[in-house]
Tab-separated table of C-alpha atoms and ligand atoms in Angstrom:
chain	number	residue	atom	x	y	z
A	1	UNK	CA	-12.101	-5.317	-26.281
A	2	UNK	CA	-11.386	-6.094	-22.484
A	3	UNK	CA	-8.298	-4.000	-21.534
A	4	UNK	CA	-5.744	-4.443	-18.943
A	5	UNK	CA	-4.454	-1.719	-16.683
A	6	UNK	CA	-0.784	-2.190	-15.972
A	7	UNK	CA	0.840	-0.208	-13.120
A	8	UNK	CA	4.697	-0.361	-13.038
A	9	UNK	CA	6.170	0.728	-9.673
A	10	UNK	CA	9.327	2.593	-8.962
A	11	UNK	CA	11.673	-0.216	-9.213
A	12	UNK	CA	10.167	-1.236	-12.761
A	13	UNK	CA	10.890	1.977	-14.167
A	14	UNK	CA	14.262	2.801	-12.578
A	15	UNK	CA	16.644	2.229	-15.586
A	16	UNK	CA	16.619	2.101	-19.548
A	17	UNK	CA	16.753	-1.565	-19.465
A	18	UNK	CA	13.601	-1.718	-17.368
A	19	UNK	CA	11.816	0.516	-19.775
A	20	UNK	CA	12.652	-1.848	-22.522
A	21	UNK	CA	11.224	-4.732	-20.382
A	22	UNK	CA	7.992	-2.828	-20.122
A	23	UNK	CA	7.827	-2.375	-23.881
A	24	UNK	CA	8.252	-6.186	-24.176
A	25	UNK	CA	5.483	-6.762	-21.622
A	26	UNK	CA	3.175	-4.463	-23.545
A	27	UNK	CA	3.919	-6.189	-26.870
A	28	UNK	CA	3.152	-9.530	-25.476
A	29	UNK	CA	-0.472	-8.675	-24.837
A	30	UNK	CA	-2.185	-6.008	-27.052
A	31	UNK	CA	-4.864	-5.615	-24.507
A	32	UNK	CA	-2.321	-3.842	-22.113
A	33	UNK	CA	-3.578	-0.511	-23.265
A	34	UNK	CA	-3.666	1.582	-19.891
A	35	UNK	CA	-0.300	2.243	-18.357
A	36	UNK	CA	0.274	3.782	-14.903
A	37	UNK	CA	3.758	4.734	-14.049
A	38	UNK	CA	5.393	5.632	-10.737
A	39	UNK	CA	8.554	8.063	-10.528
A	40	UNK	CA	11.875	6.079	-10.979
A	41	UNK	CA	12.845	4.317	-7.626
A	42	UNK	CA	16.154	3.186	-6.536
A	43	UNK	CA	18.545	1.495	-9.053
A	44	UNK	CA	22.196	0.463	-9.068
A	45	UNK	CA	24.288	3.592	-8.629
A	46	UNK	CA	21.164	5.545	-7.538
A	47	UNK	CA	20.130	5.005	-4.110
A	48	UNK	CA	17.466	7.567	-3.574
A	49	UNK	CA	14.072	7.695	-5.143
A	50	UNK	CA	13.095	10.480	-7.529
A	51	UNK	CA	10.086	11.162	-5.169
A	52	UNK	CA	12.614	11.512	-2.254
A	53	UNK	CA	14.628	13.912	-4.213
A	54	UNK	CA	11.625	16.063	-5.077
A	55	UNK	CA	10.376	16.186	-1.495
A	56	UNK	CA	13.932	17.344	-0.574
A	57	UNK	CA	14.073	20.037	-3.215
A	58	UNK	CA	10.549	21.213	-2.209
A	59	UNK	CA	11.451	21.535	1.391
A	60	UNK	CA	14.704	23.373	0.299
A	61	UNK	CA	12.669	25.718	-1.726
A	62	UNK	CA	10.520	26.291	1.328
A	63	UNK	CA	13.474	27.048	3.578
A	64	UNK	CA	14.776	29.345	1.005
A	65	UNK	CA	17.855	27.052	0.619
A	66	UNK	CA	19.572	26.330	-2.579
A	67	UNK	CA	18.120	23.479	-4.386
A	68	UNK	CA	19.913	23.390	-7.613
A	69	UNK	CA	22.150	20.339	-6.899
A	70	UNK	CA	18.928	18.359	-6.023
A	71	UNK	CA	17.474	19.363	-9.201
A	72	UNK	CA	20.478	18.459	-11.212
A	73	UNK	CA	20.392	15.061	-9.572
A	74	UNK	CA	16.564	14.530	-10.677
A	75	UNK	CA	17.516	15.518	-14.176
A	76	UNK	CA	20.496	13.310	-14.339
A	77	UNK	CA	18.243	10.374	-13.174
A	78	UNK	CA	15.766	10.915	-16.063
A	79	UNK	CA	18.755	11.423	-18.405
A	80	UNK	CA	20.380	8.317	-17.453
A	81	UNK	CA	17.067	6.618	-18.294
A	82	UNK	CA	15.908	8.363	-21.511
A	83	UNK	CA	19.054	9.193	-23.249
A	84	UNK	CA	20.031	5.744	-24.181
A	85	UNK	CA	16.378	5.142	-25.233
A	86	UNK	CA	16.741	7.947	-27.866
A	87	UNK	CA	14.293	10.561	-26.633
A	88	UNK	CA	15.476	13.859	-28.272
A	89	UNK	CA	17.495	16.211	-26.166
A	90	UNK	CA	14.969	19.054	-26.820
A	91	UNK	CA	12.071	17.224	-25.715
A	92	UNK	CA	13.659	16.179	-22.609
A	93	UNK	CA	14.689	19.768	-21.900
A	94	UNK	CA	11.284	20.944	-22.416
A	95	UNK	CA	9.738	18.373	-20.126
A	96	UNK	CA	12.543	19.085	-17.244
A	97	UNK	CA	11.768	22.798	-17.377
A	98	UNK	CA	8.647	21.727	-15.521
A	99	UNK	CA	10.556	21.191	-12.475
A	100	UNK	CA	11.956	24.702	-12.199
A	101	UNK	CA	8.512	26.202	-13.115
A	102	UNK	CA	6.854	24.176	-10.187
A	103	UNK	CA	9.666	25.175	-7.762
A	104	UNK	CA	8.959	28.894	-8.577
A	105	UNK	CA	5.201	28.878	-7.788
A	106	UNK	CA	3.717	30.254	-4.695
A	107	UNK	CA	4.686	28.850	-1.338
A	108	UNK	CA	2.102	30.338	0.830
A	109	UNK	CA	0.293	26.962	1.244
A	110	UNK	CA	3.112	24.467	2.044
A	111	UNK	CA	1.383	21.090	1.479
A	112	UNK	CA	-0.102	22.393	-1.734
A	113	UNK	CA	3.311	23.588	-2.993
A	114	UNK	CA	4.923	20.154	-1.953
A	115	UNK	CA	2.408	18.186	-3.882
A	116	UNK	CA	2.741	20.147	-6.810
A	117	UNK	CA	6.606	19.687	-6.918
A	118	UNK	CA	6.441	16.088	-5.780
A	119	UNK	CA	4.012	14.894	-8.363
A	120	UNK	CA	6.475	16.089	-10.936
A	121	UNK	CA	8.205	12.614	-10.818
A	122	UNK	CA	5.382	10.565	-12.178
A	123	UNK	CA	4.282	13.308	-14.600
A	124	UNK	CA	7.713	13.723	-16.127
A	125	UNK	CA	8.252	10.084	-16.251
A	126	UNK	CA	4.959	9.373	-17.991
A	127	UNK	CA	5.613	12.122	-20.572
A	128	UNK	CA	8.798	10.766	-21.450
A	129	UNK	CA	7.980	7.255	-21.711
A	130	UNK	CA	4.872	8.163	-24.024
A	131	UNK	CA	7.441	9.891	-26.222
A	132	UNK	CA	9.737	6.809	-26.130
A	133	UNK	CA	6.923	4.492	-27.248
A	134	UNK	CA	6.148	6.894	-29.878
A	135	UNK	CA	9.589	6.763	-31.249
A	136	UNK	CA	9.187	2.928	-31.447
A	137	UNK	CA	6.063	3.540	-33.276
A	138	UNK	CA	3.719	2.199	-30.725
A	139	UNK	CA	1.081	4.947	-30.608
A	140	UNK	CA	1.029	6.023	-27.236
A	141	UNK	CA	-0.685	9.053	-25.603
A	142	UNK	CA	0.337	10.691	-22.172
A	143	UNK	CA	-3.097	11.519	-20.600
A	144	UNK	CA	-3.023	14.198	-17.669
A	145	UNK	CA	-5.134	13.329	-14.608
A	146	UNK	CA	-6.480	16.973	-15.127
A	147	UNK	CA	-7.870	16.196	-18.674
A	148	UNK	CA	-9.118	13.024	-17.603
A	149	UNK	CA	-10.907	14.438	-14.702
A	150	UNK	CA	-9.113	12.459	-11.994
A	151	UNK	CA	-10.732	14.640	-9.212
A	152	UNK	CA	-9.679	14.292	-5.719
A	153	UNK	CA	-10.198	15.816	-2.149
A	154	UNK	CA	-7.934	18.779	-1.236
A	155	UNK	CA	-6.192	16.795	1.678
A	156	UNK	CA	-2.711	17.606	0.187
A	157	UNK	CA	-0.250	14.599	0.664
A	158	UNK	CA	-3.204	12.320	1.574
A	159	UNK	CA	-5.852	13.000	-0.982
A	160	UNK	CA	-8.724	10.794	-1.500
A	161	UNK	CA	-10.449	10.212	-4.971
A	162	UNK	CA	-14.070	11.343	-5.214
A	163	UNK	CA	-16.795	8.872	-5.157
A	164	UNK	CA	-17.820	9.248	-8.621
A	165	UNK	CA	-14.303	9.584	-9.993
A	166	UNK	CA	-14.570	6.429	-11.983
A	167	UNK	CA	-17.586	7.587	-13.909
A	168	UNK	CA	-15.991	10.845	-14.838
A	169	UNK	CA	-12.888	8.932	-16.132
A	170	UNK	CA	-14.813	6.698	-18.440
A	171	UNK	CA	-13.924	8.218	-21.544
A	172	UNK	CA	-10.358	6.993	-21.135
A	173	UNK	CA	-11.868	3.633	-22.460
A	174	UNK	CA	-12.205	5.394	-25.887
A	175	UNK	CA	-8.741	6.581	-25.854
A	176	UNK	CA	-7.548	3.023	-24.845
A	177	UNK	CA	-9.255	1.663	-27.963
A	178	UNK	CA	-7.125	3.745	-30.264
A	179	UNK	CA	-3.937	4.262	-28.463
A	180	UNK	CA	-1.825	3.107	-25.382
A	181	UNK	CA	-2.659	5.385	-22.484
A	182	UNK	CA	0.264	6.594	-20.486
A	183	UNK	CA	-1.048	7.837	-17.211
A	184	UNK	CA	0.984	9.274	-14.272
A	185	UNK	CA	0.352	7.561	-10.813
A	186	UNK	CA	0.192	9.182	-7.244
A	187	UNK	CA	-1.913	12.303	-7.925
A	188	UNK	CA	-5.055	13.950	-9.042
A	189	UNK	CA	-6.560	17.284	-9.251
A	190	UNK	CA	-8.894	19.115	-6.579
A	191	UNK	CA	-12.020	20.720	-7.922
A	192	UNK	CA	-10.244	23.934	-7.855
A	193	UNK	CA	-7.534	22.681	-10.242
A	194	UNK	CA	-4.922	22.212	-7.925
A	195	UNK	CA	-2.459	19.078	-7.858
A	196	UNK	CA	-2.925	16.894	-4.849
A	197	UNK	CA	-1.127	13.688	-4.227
A	198	UNK	CA	-2.151	10.501	-2.717
A	199	UNK	CA	-0.270	9.127	0.268
A	200	UNK	CA	3.237	7.383	-0.370
A	201	UNK	CA	2.995	4.441	-2.863
A	202	UNK	CA	-0.321	5.971	-4.158
A	203	UNK	CA	0.353	5.095	-7.806
A	204	UNK	CA	-1.391	1.731	-6.780
A	205	UNK	CA	-4.413	3.623	-6.109
A	206	UNK	CA	-4.392	5.503	-9.518
A	207	UNK	CA	-3.979	1.981	-11.214
A	208	UNK	CA	-7.032	0.794	-9.353
A	209	UNK	CA	-9.093	3.838	-10.099
A	210	UNK	CA	-8.446	3.454	-13.817
A	211	UNK	CA	-9.206	-0.076	-13.730
A	212	UNK	CA	-12.628	0.542	-12.262
A	213	UNK	CA	-13.041	3.416	-14.825
A	214	UNK	CA	-12.438	1.393	-17.941
A	215	UNK	CA	-13.906	-1.718	-16.520
A	216	UNK	CA	-10.456	-3.688	-16.945
A	217	UNK	CA	-10.458	-7.368	-17.341
A	218	UNK	CA	-7.564	-7.317	-14.985
A	219	UNK	CA	-5.402	-4.823	-13.022
A	220	UNK	CA	-1.753	-5.957	-13.320
A	221	UNK	CA	0.458	-4.483	-10.777
A	222	UNK	CA	4.278	-4.944	-11.829
A	223	UNK	CA	7.023	-4.843	-9.195
A	224	UNK	CA	10.208	-6.597	-8.440
A	225	UNK	CA	8.901	-9.541	-6.536
A	226	UNK	CA	7.048	-12.648	-8.002
A	227	UNK	CA	3.967	-12.053	-5.918
A	228	UNK	CA	2.769	-12.946	-2.381
A	229	UNK	CA	4.245	-15.602	-0.275
A	230	UNK	CA	2.594	-17.639	2.310
A	231	UNK	CA	5.082	-16.333	4.891
A	232	UNK	CA	7.654	-13.475	4.785
A	233	UNK	CA	10.765	-14.757	2.936
A	234	UNK	CA	12.922	-12.867	5.543
A	235	UNK	CA	11.531	-15.049	8.224
A	236	UNK	CA	10.771	-18.468	6.761
A	237	UNK	CA	13.341	-20.167	4.048
A	238	UNK	CA	11.733	-20.442	0.586
A	239	UNK	CA	7.864	-20.045	1.553
A	240	UNK	CA	5.433	-20.994	-1.130
A	241	UNK	CA	4.132	-18.376	-3.687
A	242	UNK	CA	0.378	-17.926	-3.258
A	243	UNK	CA	-1.209	-18.427	-6.611
A	244	UNK	CA	-4.519	-16.843	-5.951
A	245	UNK	CA	-6.211	-15.289	-2.784
A	246	UNK	CA	-9.102	-13.119	-2.162
A	247	UNK	CA	-9.179	-9.353	-1.399
A	248	UNK	CA	-10.239	-10.169	2.237
A	249	UNK	CA	-7.356	-12.455	2.736
A	250	UNK	CA	-5.085	-9.881	1.236
A	251	UNK	CA	-6.389	-7.350	3.695
A	252	UNK	CA	-5.690	-9.648	6.466
A	253	UNK	CA	-2.107	-10.402	5.409
A	254	UNK	CA	-1.284	-6.882	4.820
A	255	UNK	CA	-2.691	-5.681	7.981
A	256	UNK	CA	0.442	-7.109	9.722
A	257	UNK	CA	3.674	-7.678	7.976
A	258	UNK	CA	2.733	-8.082	4.375
A	259	UNK	CA	3.434	-4.969	2.316
A	260	UNK	CA	1.638	-5.730	-0.777
A	261	UNK	CA	-0.336	-2.872	-2.170
A	262	UNK	CA	-1.257	0.606	-1.074
A	263	UNK	CA	-4.345	-0.087	1.309
A	264	UNK	CA	-6.823	2.012	-0.400
A	265	UNK	CA	-6.201	0.544	-3.838
A	266	UNK	CA	-8.353	-2.565	-3.314
A	267	UNK	CA	-11.546	-0.412	-2.633
A	268	UNK	CA	-12.126	0.829	-6.292
A	269	UNK	CA	-11.454	-2.735	-7.567
A	270	UNK	CA	-13.569	-4.658	-5.208
A	271	UNK	CA	-16.682	-2.803	-6.419
A	272	UNK	CA	-16.478	-4.169	-9.773
A	273	UNK	CA	-14.739	-7.508	-8.715
A	274	UNK	CA	-11.800	-6.790	-10.973
A	275	UNK	CA	-9.019	-9.286	-10.422
A	276	UNK	CA	-5.458	-7.726	-9.390
A	277	UNK	CA	-2.497	-9.749	-10.538
A	278	UNK	CA	0.973	-8.943	-8.828
A	279	UNK	CA	3.638	-9.706	-11.241
A	280	UNK	CA	7.526	-9.280	-11.471
A	281	UNK	CA	9.003	-7.154	-14.152
A	282	UNK	CA	12.218	-9.066	-13.854
A	283	UNK	CA	10.600	-12.504	-14.217
A	284	UNK	CA	7.891	-12.289	-16.892
A	285	UNK	CA	7.458	-15.906	-17.094
A	286	UNK	CA	6.020	-16.101	-13.460
A	287	UNK	CA	2.265	-15.684	-13.444
A	288	UNK	CA	2.538	-13.992	-10.352
A	289	UNK	CA	-0.347	-13.740	-7.504
A	290	UNK	CA	-3.903	-13.127	-8.577
A	291	UNK	CA	-6.269	-11.463	-6.086
A	292	UNK	CA	-9.889	-11.992	-6.499
A	293	UNK	CA	-13.245	-11.488	-4.804
A	294	UNK	CA	-13.955	-15.283	-4.439
A	295	UNK	CA	-11.732	-18.472	-4.835
A	296	UNK	CA	-12.495	-21.961	-5.161
A	297	UNK	CA	-13.134	-23.680	-1.706
A	298	UNK	CA	-11.047	-26.664	-2.552
A	299	UNK	CA	-7.827	-24.558	-2.835
A	300	UNK	CA	-5.857	-24.127	0.479
A	301	UNK	CA	-7.827	-23.390	3.556
A	302	UNK	CA	-5.168	-21.421	5.007
A	303	UNK	CA	-3.308	-18.999	2.697
A	304	UNK	CA	-0.681	-17.506	4.746
A	305	UNK	CA	1.074	-16.641	7.966
A	306	UNK	CA	1.642	-12.923	8.650
A	307	UNK	CA	3.426	-11.294	11.643
A	308	UNK	CA	4.521	-7.822	13.040
A	309	UNK	CA	6.166	-6.502	16.030
A	310	UNK	CA	5.717	-3.207	17.985
A	311	UNK	CA	2.337	-3.656	19.742
A	312	UNK	CA	1.475	-3.106	23.425
A	313	UNK	CA	-1.290	-3.969	25.699
A	314	UNK	CA	-3.113	-2.348	28.483
A	315	UNK	CA	-4.976	-5.055	30.668
A	316	UNK	CA	-7.760	-3.950	33.148
A	317	UNK	CA	-8.803	-6.311	36.032
A	318	UNK	CA	-12.110	-5.536	37.854
A	319	UNK	CA	-14.154	-7.976	39.919
A	320	UNK	CA	-17.640	-8.284	38.364
A	321	UNK	CA	-16.612	-6.290	35.347
A	322	UNK	CA	-19.026	-8.337	33.271
A	323	UNK	CA	-21.942	-6.805	35.023
A	324	UNK	CA	-20.774	-3.220	34.879
A	325	UNK	CA	-22.687	-1.508	32.084
A	326	UNK	CA	-20.540	0.478	29.690
A	327	UNK	CA	-17.115	-0.496	30.899
A	328	UNK	CA	-15.914	-1.573	27.293
A	329	UNK	CA	-17.422	1.690	25.785
A	330	UNK	CA	-15.645	3.854	28.481
A	331	UNK	CA	-12.254	1.877	28.027
A	332	UNK	CA	-12.351	2.588	24.371
A	333	UNK	CA	-13.605	6.173	24.601
A	334	UNK	CA	-10.404	6.885	26.823
A	335	UNK	CA	-8.339	5.524	23.807
A	336	UNK	CA	-10.294	7.631	21.262
A	337	UNK	CA	-10.214	10.851	23.501
A	338	UNK	CA	-6.287	10.493	23.182
A	339	UNK	CA	-6.498	10.333	19.392
A	340	UNK	CA	-5.202	6.709	19.286
A	341	UNK	CA	-6.483	3.927	17.370
A	342	UNK	CA	-6.593	0.286	18.848
A	343	UNK	CA	-5.996	-2.980	17.029
A	344	UNK	CA	-7.778	-5.548	19.215
A	345	UNK	CA	-9.680	-5.710	22.214
A	346	UNK	CA	-9.911	-9.179	23.768
A	347	UNK	CA	-11.844	-9.793	27.108
A	348	UNK	CA	-12.466	-12.003	29.881
A	349	UNK	CA	-14.996	-12.307	32.533
A	350	UNK	CA	-13.345	-9.788	34.883
A	351	UNK	CA	-10.807	-8.266	32.396
A	352	UNK	CA	-10.276	-6.352	29.112
A	353	UNK	CA	-7.303	-5.691	27.285
A	354	UNK	CA	-6.674	-3.087	24.554
A	355	UNK	CA	-3.956	-3.810	22.198
A	356	UNK	CA	-2.300	-0.783	20.470
A	357	UNK	CA	0.377	-0.219	18.010
A	358	UNK	CA	3.066	1.210	20.134
A	359	UNK	CA	4.763	3.494	17.610
A	360	UNK	CA	1.862	5.974	17.957
A	361	UNK	CA	2.609	6.463	21.855
A	362	UNK	CA	4.803	8.779	23.477
A	363	UNK	CA	6.249	8.316	26.885
A	364	UNK	CA	3.641	10.714	28.763
A	365	UNK	CA	0.817	9.120	26.707
A	366	UNK	CA	1.356	5.767	28.552
A	367	UNK	CA	1.041	7.618	31.774
A	368	UNK	CA	-2.030	9.554	30.694
A	369	UNK	CA	-3.938	6.455	29.601
A	370	UNK	CA	-3.052	4.502	32.847
A	371	UNK	CA	-4.376	7.724	34.976
A	372	UNK	CA	-7.386	8.035	32.858
A	373	UNK	CA	-8.283	4.339	33.128
A	374	UNK	CA	-7.591	4.476	36.793
A	375	UNK	CA	-9.755	7.624	37.523
A	376	UNK	CA	-12.525	6.796	35.107
A	377	UNK	CA	-12.944	2.972	35.591
A	378	UNK	CA	-11.417	2.312	38.986
A	379	UNK	CA	-10.005	-1.217	38.170
A	380	UNK	CA	-8.203	-3.268	40.827
A	381	UNK	CA	-5.362	-3.856	38.559
A	382	UNK	CA	-3.780	-2.166	35.421
A	383	UNK	CA	-1.068	-4.255	33.545
A	384	UNK	CA	0.994	-2.850	30.664
A	385	UNK	CA	2.965	-4.958	28.263
A	386	UNK	CA	5.276	-3.655	25.548
A	387	UNK	CA	7.157	-5.427	22.744
A	388	UNK	CA	4.132	-7.865	21.665
A	389	UNK	CA	4.223	-9.245	18.291
A	390	UNK	CA	1.104	-10.475	16.531
A	391	UNK	CA	1.144	-13.363	14.352
A	392	UNK	CA	-1.846	-14.056	12.128
A	393	UNK	CA	-2.940	-17.283	10.504
A	394	UNK	CA	-5.093	-16.208	7.488
A	395	UNK	CA	-7.446	-18.203	5.102
A	396	UNK	CA	-11.177	-18.011	4.068
A	397	UNK	CA	-11.325	-21.566	4.742
A	398	UNK	CA	-10.913	-21.086	8.423
A	399	UNK	CA	-14.787	-20.811	8.651
A	400	UNK	CA	-15.461	-24.430	7.886
A	401	UNK	CA	-12.311	-26.045	9.173
A	402	UNK	CA	-12.410	-27.664	12.452
A	403	UNK	CA	-9.385	-27.973	14.834
A	404	UNK	CA	-7.182	-25.208	13.433
A	405	UNK	CA	-6.749	-23.276	16.759
A	406	UNK	CA	-5.952	-26.583	18.389
A	407	UNK	CA	-3.344	-27.410	15.822
A	408	UNK	CA	-1.943	-23.939	15.761
A	409	UNK	CA	-1.567	-23.740	19.602
A	410	UNK	CA	-0.114	-27.167	19.803
A	411	UNK	CA	2.493	-26.093	17.027
A	412	UNK	CA	3.217	-22.995	19.086
A	413	UNK	CA	3.482	-24.645	22.534
A	414	UNK	CA	5.687	-27.518	20.893
A	415	UNK	CA	8.311	-24.767	19.886
A	416	UNK	CA	8.167	-23.086	23.126
A	417	UNK	CA	6.222	-20.063	22.423
A	418	UNK	CA	3.883	-18.611	24.975
A	419	UNK	CA	0.710	-17.331	23.654
A	420	UNK	CA	-0.490	-14.086	25.323
A	421	UNK	CA	-3.624	-13.513	23.518
A	422	UNK	CA	-5.848	-15.171	20.897
A	423	UNK	CA	-8.190	-13.304	18.838
A	424	UNK	CA	-10.618	-14.916	16.181
A	425	UNK	CA	-12.777	-12.236	14.501
A	426	UNK	CA	-16.185	-13.377	13.754
A	427	UNK	CA	-15.567	-13.161	9.938
A	428	UNK	CA	-13.289	-16.267	10.957
A	429	UNK	CA	-10.821	-15.367	8.107
A	430	UNK	CA	-7.974	-14.983	10.674
A	431	UNK	CA	-6.772	-16.300	13.957
A	432	UNK	CA	-4.401	-13.739	15.640
A	433	UNK	CA	-2.077	-14.745	18.448
A	434	UNK	CA	-0.140	-12.086	20.599
A	435	UNK	CA	3.250	-13.423	21.655
A	436	UNK	CA	6.471	-11.989	22.976
A	437	UNK	CA	8.164	-10.180	20.102
A	438	UNK	CA	11.406	-12.105	20.676
A	439	UNK	CA	9.490	-15.200	19.693
A	440	UNK	CA	8.180	-13.856	16.370
A	441	UNK	CA	10.578	-15.897	13.943
A	442	UNK	CA	9.915	-19.028	16.035
A	443	UNK	CA	6.093	-18.684	15.943
A	444	UNK	CA	5.870	-17.978	12.307
A	445	UNK	CA	8.145	-20.840	11.449
A	446	UNK	CA	6.211	-23.125	13.724
A	447	UNK	CA	2.697	-22.195	12.060
A	448	UNK	CA	4.215	-22.402	8.576
A	449	UNK	CA	5.682	-26.021	9.238
A	450	UNK	CA	2.216	-27.010	10.722
A	451	UNK	CA	0.131	-25.790	7.927
A	452	UNK	CA	2.258	-25.609	4.780
A	453	UNK	CA	4.600	-28.557	4.911
A	454	UNK	CA	2.982	-31.740	3.932
G	1	LIG	N1	6.497	7.866	-6.294
G	1	LIG	C1	5.438	7.789	-5.283
G	1	LIG	C2	6.189	7.241	-3.930
G	1	LIG	O1	7.522	6.913	-3.844
G	1	LIG	C3	4.397	7.164	-5.331
G	1	LIG	C4	4.402	5.600	-6.097
G	1	LIG	O2	5.420	5.254	-6.525
G	1	LIG	O3	3.464	4.866	-5.804
G	1	LIG	O4	5.676	6.964	-2.869
């Protein structure tokens, strides 16, 4: 049987009603046999995510402060979900005692301790949800990442799955054949048997790893939005929903502005070309957005317009720069030596610009960069600019379409947007424009109107 992996995010597991919705989703398709759960997120009356409460309690424990009120809040969150669902009190109590036990474990390695406590959110939720399904006679089984061998590196708080992890997890397929597997997201175990979490939002990655492991027919990622839109709904009114896009297009869209999936979640899926479908727990009828390795060429050439602010540029001007060997390399090694990453590096005959995410800079870093450029590269001029927004036109079809750049530039100029930089990577999957941050909304609307409104 071709099983589906279904991952439900924090907002989809935040109330009893949402849990009931998950049950009806599982009942609708009997191939939905591998379920990954996040910890409960925000819900009406609860404006803090369980994961954040756990982080708070771990910090209090590390500071030797009283954490009992925070623990009580976490228990109440779970009780508000599972009591109305009829999970017996004694079963609940037994599972909640896990939190106290974890908080009393050794604290000599802070990050390790934090991961042990913080992962309790998904772990408890998955145990209780499996209990709930069993009270409904749905034959579910909680599977621990330890028993399943989800082995990760020991970078606590930012663990990575080991390369061969999917192979080790293959036995899950056998369990899926008999039962509905309920698997906690967000963490795995190191080779020494210690809990280590992925970075925030990491349950997406767990879902992707399981999809690879069981050769899933599809990886369904359930959240509270219908899917991916061609532009951000906060910027463009009623943008169209994208029915299908490729992994590469999604990567380009989420590089700036689109918060779609955890960045690392696509890697395990890409290897086996497993489609990902983003779906809305609150709108089951909507088919969501499908992310695939290839899409039909006759579908839209351009799939979306993404944007994001908070970038800055350093531009170096030097006569005969084009003849000076190693100028580009030296420019970028200065950035690397300061432990910074760069986004783009457009260049002209006698000038080169480096575009950086300005959130990684401190005031003194800017001066240090300028000084290093000046001393090591002796340019005639160094110009800095802050508050740049990047606007990106994305689509696999760009490669064979003539005149997109011209059409985009015309749309931007007609709406009075000054283009500071253009970057079209050689993959020709996106064209990125650097503009003044104050023009971001205007620019996105201009491009959306030019390419999406017929
Ligand atoms: N609960 C974790 C977080 O809030 C992981 C997840 O939901 O994916 O980041």
